[in-house]
């Protein structure tokens, strides 16, 4: 049966995942699912675009709906106005960013 293993114990002191300006609450839910499957449970969200558009309660419902049982990660997530605030207690950071979808990479 597919889905998130709800009895999986998260790592103590594991990496923190920070999402900056996620566009949709469903994105947060999918990240929460992937996090819990990897034993991570600390999610920080910076200035989500959907808070002003949809409101936090409805957004939580949408995020939980796609999280496949990782709702504990969503309910425990911390919200920040700036990424500096979200990273205030972080000593080592690794970052990624989206690439343009029209980017063409030559295959050799």
PDB file of C-alpha atoms in Angstrom:
ATOM      1  CA  UNK A   1       0.000   0.000   0.000  1.00  0.00           C
ATOM      2  CA  UNK A   2       1.424   3.368  -1.007  1.00  0.00           C
ATOM      3  CA  UNK A   3       1.491   6.385   1.273  1.00  0.00           C
ATOM      4  CA  UNK A   4       3.372   7.907   4.152  1.00  0.00           C
ATOM      5  CA  UNK A   5       4.473   5.576   6.933  1.00  0.00           C
ATOM      6  CA  UNK A   6       2.763   7.257   9.903  1.00  0.00           C
ATOM      7  CA  UNK A   7       4.628   5.208  12.535  1.00  0.00           C
ATOM      8  CA  UNK A   8       8.045   6.252  11.235  1.00  0.00           C
ATOM      9  CA  UNK A   9      10.034   8.074  13.914  1.00  0.00           C
ATOM     10  CA  UNK A  10      11.513  11.353  12.648  1.00  0.00           C
ATOM     11  CA  UNK A  11      15.223  12.001  13.062  1.00  0.00           C
ATOM     12  CA  UNK A  12      16.157  13.990  16.143  1.00  0.00           C
ATOM     13  CA  UNK A  13      17.999  17.157  15.174  1.00  0.00           C
ATOM     14  CA  UNK A  14      17.670  16.338  11.490  1.00  0.00           C
ATOM     15  CA  UNK A  15      17.906  18.897   8.697  1.00  0.00           C
ATOM     16  CA  UNK A  16      15.399  21.734   8.594  1.00  0.00           C
ATOM     17  CA  UNK A  17      13.528  22.273   5.327  1.00  0.00           C
ATOM     18  CA  UNK A  18      12.737  25.888   4.433  1.00  0.00           C
ATOM     19  CA  UNK A  19      10.352  26.803   1.619  1.00  0.00           C
ATOM     20  CA  UNK A  20      10.513  30.410   0.453  1.00  0.00           C
ATOM     21  CA  UNK A  21       7.352  31.880  -1.080  1.00  0.00           C
ATOM     22  CA  UNK A  22       5.662  28.614  -2.046  1.00  0.00           C
ATOM     23  CA  UNK A  23       3.020  29.319  -4.656  1.00  0.00           C
ATOM     24  CA  UNK A  24       0.403  26.725  -3.630  1.00  0.00           C
ATOM     25  CA  UNK A  25      -0.521  25.116  -0.294  1.00  0.00           C
ATOM     26  CA  UNK A  26      -0.502  21.772  -2.100  1.00  0.00           C
ATOM     27  CA  UNK A  27       3.243  22.244  -2.647  1.00  0.00           C
ATOM     28  CA  UNK A  28       3.688  22.420   1.116  1.00  0.00           C
ATOM     29  CA  UNK A  29       1.689  19.201   1.530  1.00  0.00           C
ATOM     30  CA  UNK A  30       3.806  17.347  -1.010  1.00  0.00           C
ATOM     31  CA  UNK A  31       7.013  18.556   0.630  1.00  0.00           C
ATOM     32  CA  UNK A  32       5.673  17.462   4.024  1.00  0.00           C
ATOM     33  CA  UNK A  33       5.000  13.979   2.655  1.00  0.00           C
ATOM     34  CA  UNK A  34       8.505  13.682   1.209  1.00  0.00           C
ATOM     35  CA  UNK A  35       9.996  14.992   4.444  1.00  0.00           C
ATOM     36  CA  UNK A  36       8.235  12.481   6.671  1.00  0.00           C
ATOM     37  CA  UNK A  37       9.138   9.633   4.308  1.00  0.00           C
ATOM     38  CA  UNK A  38      12.786  10.636   4.840  1.00  0.00           C
ATOM     39  CA  UNK A  39      12.419  11.018   8.610  1.00  0.00           C
ATOM     40  CA  UNK A  40      12.373  14.821   8.661  1.00  0.00           C
ATOM     41  CA  UNK A  41       9.773  16.832  10.526  1.00  0.00           C
ATOM     42  CA  UNK A  42      10.870  20.459  10.867  1.00  0.00           C
ATOM     43  CA  UNK A  43       9.350  22.597   8.102  1.00  0.00           C
ATOM     44  CA  UNK A  44       9.665  26.356   7.911  1.00  0.00           C
ATOM     45  CA  UNK A  45       7.684  28.388   5.382  1.00  0.00           C
ATOM     46  CA  UNK A  46       8.682  31.933   4.419  1.00  0.00           C
ATOM     47  CA  UNK A  47       6.087  34.388   3.084  1.00  0.00           C
ATOM     48  CA  UNK A  48       3.800  31.896   1.333  1.00  0.00           C
ATOM     49  CA  UNK A  49       1.960  33.507  -1.558  1.00  0.00           C
ATOM     50  CA  UNK A  50      -1.306  31.740  -0.717  1.00  0.00           C
ATOM     51  CA  UNK A  51      -1.787  33.163   2.794  1.00  0.00           C
ATOM     52  CA  UNK A  52      -3.255  36.421   1.559  1.00  0.00           C
ATOM     53  CA  UNK A  53      -5.189  34.827  -1.308  1.00  0.00           C
ATOM     54  CA  UNK A  54      -6.807  31.832   0.378  1.00  0.00           C
ATOM     55  CA  UNK A  55      -6.309  32.352   4.083  1.00  0.00           C
ATOM     56  CA  UNK A  56      -4.407  30.059   6.400  1.00  0.00           C
ATOM     57  CA  UNK A  57      -7.174  27.614   7.502  1.00  0.00           C
ATOM     58  CA  UNK A  58      -8.220  26.704   3.955  1.00  0.00           C
ATOM     59  CA  UNK A  59      -4.580  26.460   2.890  1.00  0.00           C
ATOM     60  CA  UNK A  60      -3.878  24.063   5.770  1.00  0.00           C
ATOM     61  CA  UNK A  61      -6.760  21.865   4.598  1.00  0.00           C
ATOM     62  CA  UNK A  62      -5.392  21.768   1.049  1.00  0.00           C
ATOM     63  CA  UNK A  63      -1.861  21.018   2.247  1.00  0.00           C
ATOM     64  CA  UNK A  64      -3.074  18.229   4.548  1.00  0.00           C
ATOM     65  CA  UNK A  65      -5.202  16.734   1.759  1.00  0.00           C
ATOM     66  CA  UNK A  66      -2.166  16.051  -0.437  1.00  0.00           C
ATOM     67  CA  UNK A  67       0.255  15.169   2.353  1.00  0.00           C
ATOM     68  CA  UNK A  68      -0.862  11.505   2.544  1.00  0.00           C
ATOM     69  CA  UNK A  69      -0.670  11.338   6.320  1.00  0.00           C
ATOM     70  CA  UNK A  70       2.127  13.820   6.955  1.00  0.00           C
ATOM     71  CA  UNK A  71      -0.266  16.301   8.527  1.00  0.00           C
ATOM     72  CA  UNK A  72       1.816  16.412  11.745  1.00  0.00           C
ATOM     73  CA  UNK A  73       4.595  18.093   9.754  1.00  0.00           C
ATOM     74  CA  UNK A  74       2.129  20.676   8.436  1.00  0.00           C
ATOM     75  CA  UNK A  75       0.543  21.355  11.817  1.00  0.00           C
ATOM     76  CA  UNK A  76       4.000  21.870  13.358  1.00  0.00           C
ATOM     77  CA  UNK A  77       5.418  24.043  10.568  1.00  0.00           C
ATOM     78  CA  UNK A  78       6.655  27.490  11.475  1.00  0.00           C
ATOM     79  CA  UNK A  79       5.821  30.569   9.410  1.00  0.00           C
ATOM     80  CA  UNK A  80       8.276  33.425   8.844  1.00  0.00           C
ATOM     81  CA  UNK A  81       8.064  36.787   7.099  1.00  0.00           C
ATOM     82  CA  UNK A  82      11.679  36.697   5.880  1.00  0.00           C
ATOM     83  CA  UNK A  83      14.198  33.994   5.085  1.00  0.00           C
ATOM     84  CA  UNK A  84      16.646  35.701   7.446  1.00  0.00           C
ATOM     85  CA  UNK A  85      14.235  34.961  10.285  1.00  0.00           C
ATOM     86  CA  UNK A  86      13.802  31.361   9.177  1.00  0.00           C
ATOM     87  CA  UNK A  87      17.581  30.876   9.063  1.00  0.00           C
ATOM     88  CA  UNK A  88      18.449  32.727  12.274  1.00  0.00           C
ATOM     89  CA  UNK A  89      19.482  29.559  14.142  1.00  0.00           C
ATOM     90  CA  UNK A  90      20.907  27.660  11.144  1.00  0.00           C
ATOM     91  CA  UNK A  91      24.678  27.114  11.156  1.00  0.00           C
ATOM     92  CA  UNK A  92      25.075  25.349   7.802  1.00  0.00           C
ATOM     93  CA  UNK A  93      22.780  25.806   4.825  1.00  0.00           C
ATOM     94  CA  UNK A  94      22.441  24.222   1.404  1.00  0.00           C
ATOM     95  CA  UNK A  95      20.120  25.950  -1.049  1.00  0.00           C
ATOM     96  CA  UNK A  96      18.407  25.111  -4.293  1.00  0.00           C
ATOM     97  CA  UNK A  97      16.289  27.241  -6.567  1.00  0.00           C
ATOM     98  CA  UNK A  98      13.946  26.608  -9.466  1.00  0.00           C
ATOM     99  CA  UNK A  99      15.270  26.783 -12.984  1.00  0.00           C
ATOM    100  CA  UNK A 100      13.429  28.243 -15.913  1.00  0.00           C
ATOM    101  CA  UNK A 101      11.302  25.560 -17.518  1.00  0.00           C
ATOM    102  CA  UNK A 102      12.241  26.732 -21.000  1.00  0.00           C
ATOM    103  CA  UNK A 103      15.934  26.185 -20.315  1.00  0.00           C
ATOM    104  CA  UNK A 104      17.417  23.951 -22.975  1.00  0.00           C
ATOM    105  CA  UNK A 105      20.322  21.745 -21.998  1.00  0.00           C
ATOM    106  CA  UNK A 106      22.344  20.178 -24.759  1.00  0.00           C
ATOM    107  CA  UNK A 107      22.717  16.423 -24.482  1.00  0.00           C
ATOM    108  CA  UNK A 108      26.129  15.162 -25.535  1.00  0.00           C
TER     109      UNK A 108
END
